[in-house]
Amino acid sequence: MENGIRGSKMSKPSTVVFWGAGATARLDMRTTADQSWFIVALSGAGEDPPVDLATRVEVAFGRKADARQRQLVVDLLTILGDGVALAQMHTAGPEQLAAMRRNWRGEADDDALRARIFALRLAYDWPALQDVLRICPGIATGKIKINDLFNILDMHAPLGHGFRAKQGAFLDARRLMGAKAALRMILHTMFYVDYETCIDDGASLLETYGGFAEWLGRRMHRPDPSFSGRLDRPEFIRGDIAFVSLNYDPIGLWTQFVANRTLNRDRFVPTIGNPACPIHLYHDMGHFIPSRRIEPRGRPDLWYPMNEASAQRINEDETKACQKVRLSKFLFPHGCLCWRECPDCGKLSAYHGDDWSLRSRSLLPPPPLAGFDRRSAYPDLSNLDVADQRSRAIEKDCWEEGIVDARACLHCGTITTTQHAQTVMQSSFKQTPPSFIDEIQRDLRALVMGADHIILMGYSLPPDDVTYRAFFAARRQRESSGGPVRCTVVGLDDSRSPLIGPAGIDPDKFAEGDAVNSAREIFGEENVRFCGEGVPDAFCDSTGALSAAKLEALFNWRAI
């Protein structure tokens, strides 16, 4: 035994789904390539001189934004100094004041408006981001890779270095940090608008994703050998399908949250044990991330999720609990738009809106202008405990003033805003991640090392994504401890080909670096399948209805 160490296989087969941007593209959420094009079009960095702001906003958003949303983005970028010379960034002219007045408390005077404008400019340096974009490779043709933009920012700012912009002005590390914050905020705004479009125009399609989530939940109810053993063992607690979301948006998780809640409350929910206890389904997020309770109704505002430790305690025979718990892993190794890192205590909190609807408009916190938030009033606090009302009262004051993205830290009550959202940029210059992201990424590695089946669902496995390629290659090297690890690629090709096995794949039909050829290189040609129908059609029959047969074929490796 080399070095006295040998890896061991997990106790039962497991599938890990890598949920990429292509998995939600049909919901009008932009893919990585579309995000790059959006940033370039919005900034006007590839044009000399750039076209007017309103035209740039209209071109960048296209049909995915209505007139109200486009005007809000114009107001936001006007406030941040779009088209304003650096020497004038410390002043606010009539146009900026008018834009701020439309998005601030009605009785505010010009001094209050200026204070808010300068606070936003201090947090989000939009002109600096425009200057960084002007030196990105490919900007002359409008075809940059967003990874190059991340690399430029992460190569300089963390080391305290800067560089000269195209016009000759020096961008120091402080301004580069502001540019990075502006980029994250603009991407947040883009996803927020895209999600509203999804709710308005793609509601029926979202129901299909919800049906898929319900199928996953009902699959957890199916008896397997672990049901006849101790219910506090990992074999019962852990589900055999885990998700790794490489997206910042929480749509995949939210559909599963809603589906599990419905199944847990079903009066016909399956039971287990003697006396019979209902089987309840929850998620393990890889880190104990507290969330704000969506419907408090007198209960604590702070709601803790499950993990394997708490599930084991509940499932112990001695506990006499009224339910038995099973868990699905759902990891966000790059962070999530719903997460906030407190600038005071440094802890992580999650916010999933105010209602349990699949089409919840409050799922994503809004960007930092009042008009983005469609709520006519702040949620009623009378259902909260007095202790919880205090921190929420401060947040309510911020909301009424116009800081609609304010969220009180669930640990210490400090106000957080969009700049504190946890979204880790995937650059080639890896920084030390926050402790909670590191913990999730370690859990991800352990998950992959125990997987028998990897599904790349809307994830292209690009050549420059060295981290995940290394994970997969390392997993392949551990085949001696069990059977081969297999891979199914779910993408979208011109022929929309149904699921085909290894023998049916013609590698010449796929471009070099395509997910299929990359997977064949890593896992072996005999261990890769492909479905070209995309998501959600890979789950559906010819009528668009969810197909249990197609889902079983997709998630259970069989020869085709």
PDB file of N, CA and C in Angstrom, residues 90-139:
ATOM      1  N   HIS A  90     -16.133  64.225  -8.090  1.00  0.00           N
ATOM      2  CA  HIS A  90     -16.432  64.676  -6.727  1.00  0.00           C
ATOM      3  C   HIS A  90     -17.547  65.711  -6.697  1.00  0.00           C
ATOM      4  N   THR A  91     -18.194  65.888  -7.817  1.00  0.00           N
ATOM      5  CA  THR A  91     -19.352  66.784  -7.882  1.00  0.00           C
ATOM      6  C   THR A  91     -20.534  66.007  -8.467  1.00  0.00           C
ATOM      7  N   ALA A  92     -21.716  66.553  -8.271  1.00  0.00           N
ATOM      8  CA  ALA A  92     -22.932  65.939  -8.816  1.00  0.00           C
ATOM      9  C   ALA A  92     -23.726  67.026  -9.527  1.00  0.00           C
ATOM     10  N   GLY A  93     -23.883  66.866 -10.832  1.00  0.00           N
ATOM     11  CA  GLY A  93     -24.602  67.848 -11.620  1.00  0.00           C
ATOM     12  C   GLY A  93     -26.104  67.619 -11.591  1.00  0.00           C
ATOM     13  N   PRO A  94     -26.847  68.459 -12.300  1.00  0.00           N
ATOM     14  CA  PRO A  94     -28.316  68.356 -12.316  1.00  0.00           C
ATOM     15  C   PRO A  94     -28.828  66.999 -12.792  1.00  0.00           C
ATOM     16  N   GLU A  95     -28.146  66.417 -13.785  1.00  0.00           N
ATOM     17  CA  GLU A  95     -28.605  65.127 -14.308  1.00  0.00           C
ATOM     18  C   GLU A  95     -28.470  64.028 -13.258  1.00  0.00           C
ATOM     19  N   GLN A  96     -27.328  64.033 -12.539  1.00  0.00           N
ATOM     20  CA  GLN A  96     -27.139  63.021 -11.499  1.00  0.00           C
ATOM     21  C   GLN A  96     -28.111  63.235 -10.337  1.00  0.00           C
ATOM     22  N   LEU A  97     -28.332  64.491  -9.961  1.00  0.00           N
ATOM     23  CA  LEU A  97     -29.270  64.782  -8.866  1.00  0.00           C
ATOM     24  C   LEU A  97     -30.691  64.353  -9.238  1.00  0.00           C
ATOM     25  N   ALA A  98     -31.085  64.583 -10.491  1.00  0.00           N
ATOM     26  CA  ALA A  98     -32.433  64.191 -10.925  1.00  0.00           C
ATOM     27  C   ALA A  98     -32.593  62.677 -10.885  1.00  0.00           C
ATOM     28  N   ALA A  99     -31.564  61.950 -11.328  1.00  0.00           N
ATOM     29  CA  ALA A  99     -31.624  60.486 -11.302  1.00  0.00           C
ATOM     30  C   ALA A  99     -31.703  59.978  -9.870  1.00  0.00           C
ATOM     31  N   MET A 100     -30.952  60.604  -8.973  1.00  0.00           N
ATOM     32  CA  MET A 100     -30.982  60.177  -7.571  1.00  0.00           C
ATOM     33  C   MET A 100     -32.311  60.522  -6.919  1.00  0.00           C
ATOM     34  N   ARG A 101     -32.869  61.676  -7.260  1.00  0.00           N
ATOM     35  CA  ARG A 101     -34.152  62.087  -6.672  1.00  0.00           C
ATOM     36  C   ARG A 101     -35.266  61.102  -7.025  1.00  0.00           C
ATOM     37  N   ARG A 102     -35.192  60.501  -8.199  1.00  0.00           N
ATOM     38  CA  ARG A 102     -36.213  59.513  -8.584  1.00  0.00           C
ATOM     39  C   ARG A 102     -36.099  58.226  -7.767  1.00  0.00           C
ATOM     40  N   ASN A 103     -34.975  58.070  -7.064  1.00  0.00           N
ATOM     41  CA  ASN A 103     -34.733  56.816  -6.364  1.00  0.00           C
ATOM     42  C   ASN A 103     -34.329  57.027  -4.907  1.00  0.00           C
ATOM     43  N   TRP A 104     -34.835  58.091  -4.307  1.00  0.00           N
ATOM     44  CA  TRP A 104     -34.520  58.386  -2.918  1.00  0.00           C
ATOM     45  C   TRP A 104     -35.773  58.922  -2.262  1.00  0.00           C
ATOM     46  N   ARG A 105     -35.731  59.096  -0.961  1.00  0.00           N
ATOM     47  CA  ARG A 105     -36.931  59.560  -0.265  1.00  0.00           C
ATOM     48  C   ARG A 105     -37.361  60.916  -0.820  1.00  0.00           C
ATOM     49  N   GLY A 106     -38.658  61.112  -0.920  1.00  0.00           N
ATOM     50  CA  GLY A 106     -39.203  62.266  -1.626  1.00  0.00           C
ATOM     51  C   GLY A 106     -38.821  63.609  -1.061  1.00  0.00           C
ATOM     52  N   GLU A 107     -38.642  63.711   0.276  1.00  0.00           N
ATOM     53  CA  GLU A 107     -38.394  65.018   0.885  1.00  0.00           C
ATOM     54  C   GLU A 107     -36.914  65.376   0.973  1.00  0.00           C
ATOM     55  N   ALA A 108     -36.040  64.581   0.397  1.00  0.00           N
ATOM     56  CA  ALA A 108     -34.595  64.799   0.516  1.00  0.00           C
ATOM     57  C   ALA A 108     -34.172  66.067  -0.213  1.00  0.00           C
ATOM     58  N   ASP A 109     -33.251  66.826   0.398  1.00  0.00           N
ATOM     59  CA  ASP A 109     -32.711  68.012  -0.264  1.00  0.00           C
ATOM     60  C   ASP A 109     -31.486  67.626  -1.081  1.00  0.00           C
ATOM     61  N   ASP A 110     -30.907  68.601  -1.775  1.00  0.00           N
ATOM     62  CA  ASP A 110     -29.777  68.311  -2.671  1.00  0.00           C
ATOM     63  C   ASP A 110     -28.570  67.770  -1.913  1.00  0.00           C
ATOM     64  N   ASP A 111     -28.354  68.239  -0.690  1.00  0.00           N
ATOM     65  CA  ASP A 111     -27.207  67.746   0.078  1.00  0.00           C
ATOM     66  C   ASP A 111     -27.361  66.256   0.398  1.00  0.00           C
ATOM     67  N   ALA A 112     -28.577  65.849   0.745  1.00  0.00           N
ATOM     68  CA  ALA A 112     -28.817  64.425   1.026  1.00  0.00           C
ATOM     69  C   ALA A 112     -28.644  63.593  -0.239  1.00  0.00           C
ATOM     70  N   LEU A 113     -29.089  64.114  -1.363  1.00  0.00           N
ATOM     71  CA  LEU A 113     -28.930  63.404  -2.631  1.00  0.00           C
ATOM     72  C   LEU A 113     -27.447  63.263  -2.985  1.00  0.00           C
ATOM     73  N   ARG A 114     -26.687  64.339  -2.796  1.00  0.00           N
ATOM     74  CA  ARG A 114     -25.250  64.279  -3.088  1.00  0.00           C
ATOM     75  C   ARG A 114     -24.562  63.258  -2.191  1.00  0.00           C
ATOM     76  N   ALA A 115     -24.942  63.211  -0.920  1.00  0.00           N
ATOM     77  CA  ALA A 115     -24.328  62.264   0.014  1.00  0.00           C
ATOM     78  C   ALA A 115     -24.556  60.821  -0.454  1.00  0.00           C
ATOM     79  N   ARG A 116     -25.765  60.548  -0.916  1.00  0.00           N
ATOM     80  CA  ARG A 116     -26.058  59.187  -1.401  1.00  0.00           C
ATOM     81  C   ARG A 116     -25.305  58.892  -2.708  1.00  0.00           C
ATOM     82  N   ILE A 117     -25.227  59.869  -3.590  1.00  0.00           N
ATOM     83  CA  ILE A 117     -24.488  59.680  -4.849  1.00  0.00           C
ATOM     84  C   ILE A 117     -23.031  59.359  -4.560  1.00  0.00           C
ATOM     85  N   PHE A 118     -22.409  60.126  -3.661  1.00  0.00           N
ATOM     86  CA  PHE A 118     -20.990  59.901  -3.379  1.00  0.00           C
ATOM     87  C   PHE A 118     -20.773  58.571  -2.654  1.00  0.00           C
ATOM     88  N   ALA A 119     -21.730  58.163  -1.828  1.00  0.00           N
ATOM     89  CA  ALA A 119     -21.620  56.864  -1.152  1.00  0.00           C
ATOM     90  C   ALA A 119     -21.638  55.731  -2.178  1.00  0.00           C
ATOM     91  N   LEU A 120     -22.502  55.827  -3.179  1.00  0.00           N
ATOM     92  CA  LEU A 120     -22.561  54.800  -4.217  1.00  0.00           C
ATOM     93  C   LEU A 120     -21.297  54.815  -5.076  1.00  0.00           C
ATOM     94  N   ARG A 121     -20.798  55.999  -5.413  1.00  0.00           N
ATOM     95  CA  ARG A 121     -19.574  56.085  -6.216  1.00  0.00           C
ATOM     96  C   ARG A 121     -18.369  55.546  -5.456  1.00  0.00           C
ATOM     97  N   LEU A 122     -18.364  55.751  -4.141  1.00  0.00           N
ATOM     98  CA  LEU A 122     -17.266  55.239  -3.331  1.00  0.00           C
ATOM     99  C   LEU A 122     -17.253  53.714  -3.323  1.00  0.00           C
ATOM    100  N   ALA A 123     -18.448  53.109  -3.351  1.00  0.00           N
ATOM    101  CA  ALA A 123     -18.548  51.650  -3.318  1.00  0.00           C
ATOM    102  C   ALA A 123     -18.326  51.032  -4.694  1.00  0.00           C
ATOM    103  N   TYR A 124     -18.870  51.667  -5.742  1.00  0.00           N
ATOM    104  CA  TYR A 124     -18.865  51.069  -7.085  1.00  0.00           C
ATOM    105  C   TYR A 124     -18.258  52.060  -8.083  1.00  0.00           C
ATOM    106  N   ASP A 125     -17.023  51.806  -8.504  1.00  0.00           N
ATOM    107  CA  ASP A 125     -16.311  52.721  -9.403  1.00  0.00           C
ATOM    108  C   ASP A 125     -16.565  52.293 -10.854  1.00  0.00           C
ATOM    109  N   TRP A 126     -17.705  52.703 -11.393  1.00  0.00           N
ATOM    110  CA  TRP A 126     -18.083  52.350 -12.754  1.00  0.00           C
ATOM    111  C   TRP A 126     -17.122  52.921 -13.795  1.00  0.00           C
ATOM    112  N   PRO A 127     -16.697  54.195 -13.706  1.00  0.00           N
ATOM    113  CA  PRO A 127     -15.731  54.698 -14.694  1.00  0.00           C
ATOM    114  C   PRO A 127     -14.418  53.910 -14.692  1.00  0.00           C
ATOM    115  N   ALA A 128     -13.961  53.458 -13.519  1.00  0.00           N
ATOM    116  CA  ALA A 128     -12.735  52.646 -13.474  1.00  0.00           C
ATOM    117  C   ALA A 128     -12.951  51.317 -14.185  1.00  0.00           C
ATOM    118  N   LEU A 129     -14.132  50.716 -14.016  1.00  0.00           N
ATOM    119  CA  LEU A 129     -14.418  49.463 -14.711  1.00  0.00           C
ATOM    120  C   LEU A 129     -14.427  49.675 -16.223  1.00  0.00           C
ATOM    121  N   GLN A 130     -14.977  50.802 -16.677  1.00  0.00           N
ATOM    122  CA  GLN A 130     -14.954  51.106 -18.110  1.00  0.00           C
ATOM    123  C   GLN A 130     -13.514  51.214 -18.618  1.00  0.00           C
ATOM    124  N   ASP A 131     -12.639  51.844 -17.828  1.00  0.00           N
ATOM    125  CA  ASP A 131     -11.234  51.962 -18.228  1.00  0.00           C
ATOM    126  C   ASP A 131     -10.547  50.599 -18.271  1.00  0.00           C
ATOM    127  N   VAL A 132     -10.856  49.725 -17.313  1.00  0.00           N
ATOM    128  CA  VAL A 132     -10.266  48.383 -17.321  1.00  0.00           C
ATOM    129  C   VAL A 132     -10.729  47.613 -18.556  1.00  0.00           C
ATOM    130  N   LEU A 133     -11.993  47.739 -18.890  1.00  0.00           N
ATOM    131  CA  LEU A 133     -12.530  47.039 -20.060  1.00  0.00           C
ATOM    132  C   LEU A 133     -11.837  47.479 -21.350  1.00  0.00           C
ATOM    133  N   ARG A 134     -11.423  48.736 -21.423  1.00  0.00           N
ATOM    134  CA  ARG A 134     -10.808  49.253 -22.656  1.00  0.00           C
ATOM    135  C   ARG A 134      -9.463  48.610 -22.962  1.00  0.00           C
ATOM    136  N   ILE A 135      -8.842  47.947 -21.977  1.00  0.00           N
ATOM    137  CA  ILE A 135      -7.545  47.306 -22.236  1.00  0.00           C
ATOM    138  C   ILE A 135      -7.682  45.780 -22.269  1.00  0.00           C
ATOM    139  N   CYS A 136      -8.917  45.263 -22.165  1.00  0.00           N
ATOM    140  CA  CYS A 136      -9.121  43.813 -22.189  1.00  0.00           C
ATOM    141  C   CYS A 136      -8.807  43.248 -23.575  1.00  0.00           C
ATOM    142  N   PRO A 137      -8.187  42.072 -23.656  1.00  0.00           N
ATOM    143  CA  PRO A 137      -7.975  41.426 -24.958  1.00  0.00           C
ATOM    144  C   PRO A 137      -9.311  41.194 -25.662  1.00  0.00           C
ATOM    145  N   GLY A 138      -9.364  41.541 -26.942  1.00  0.00           N
ATOM    146  CA  GLY A 138     -10.574  41.323 -27.727  1.00  0.00           C
ATOM    147  C   GLY A 138     -11.569  42.460 -27.677  1.00  0.00           C
ATOM    148  N   ILE A 139     -11.275  43.543 -26.936  1.00  0.00           N
ATOM    149  CA  ILE A 139     -12.260  44.616 -26.780  1.00  0.00           C
ATOM    150  C   ILE A 139     -12.528  45.322 -28.110  1.00  0.00           C
TER     151      ILE A 139
END
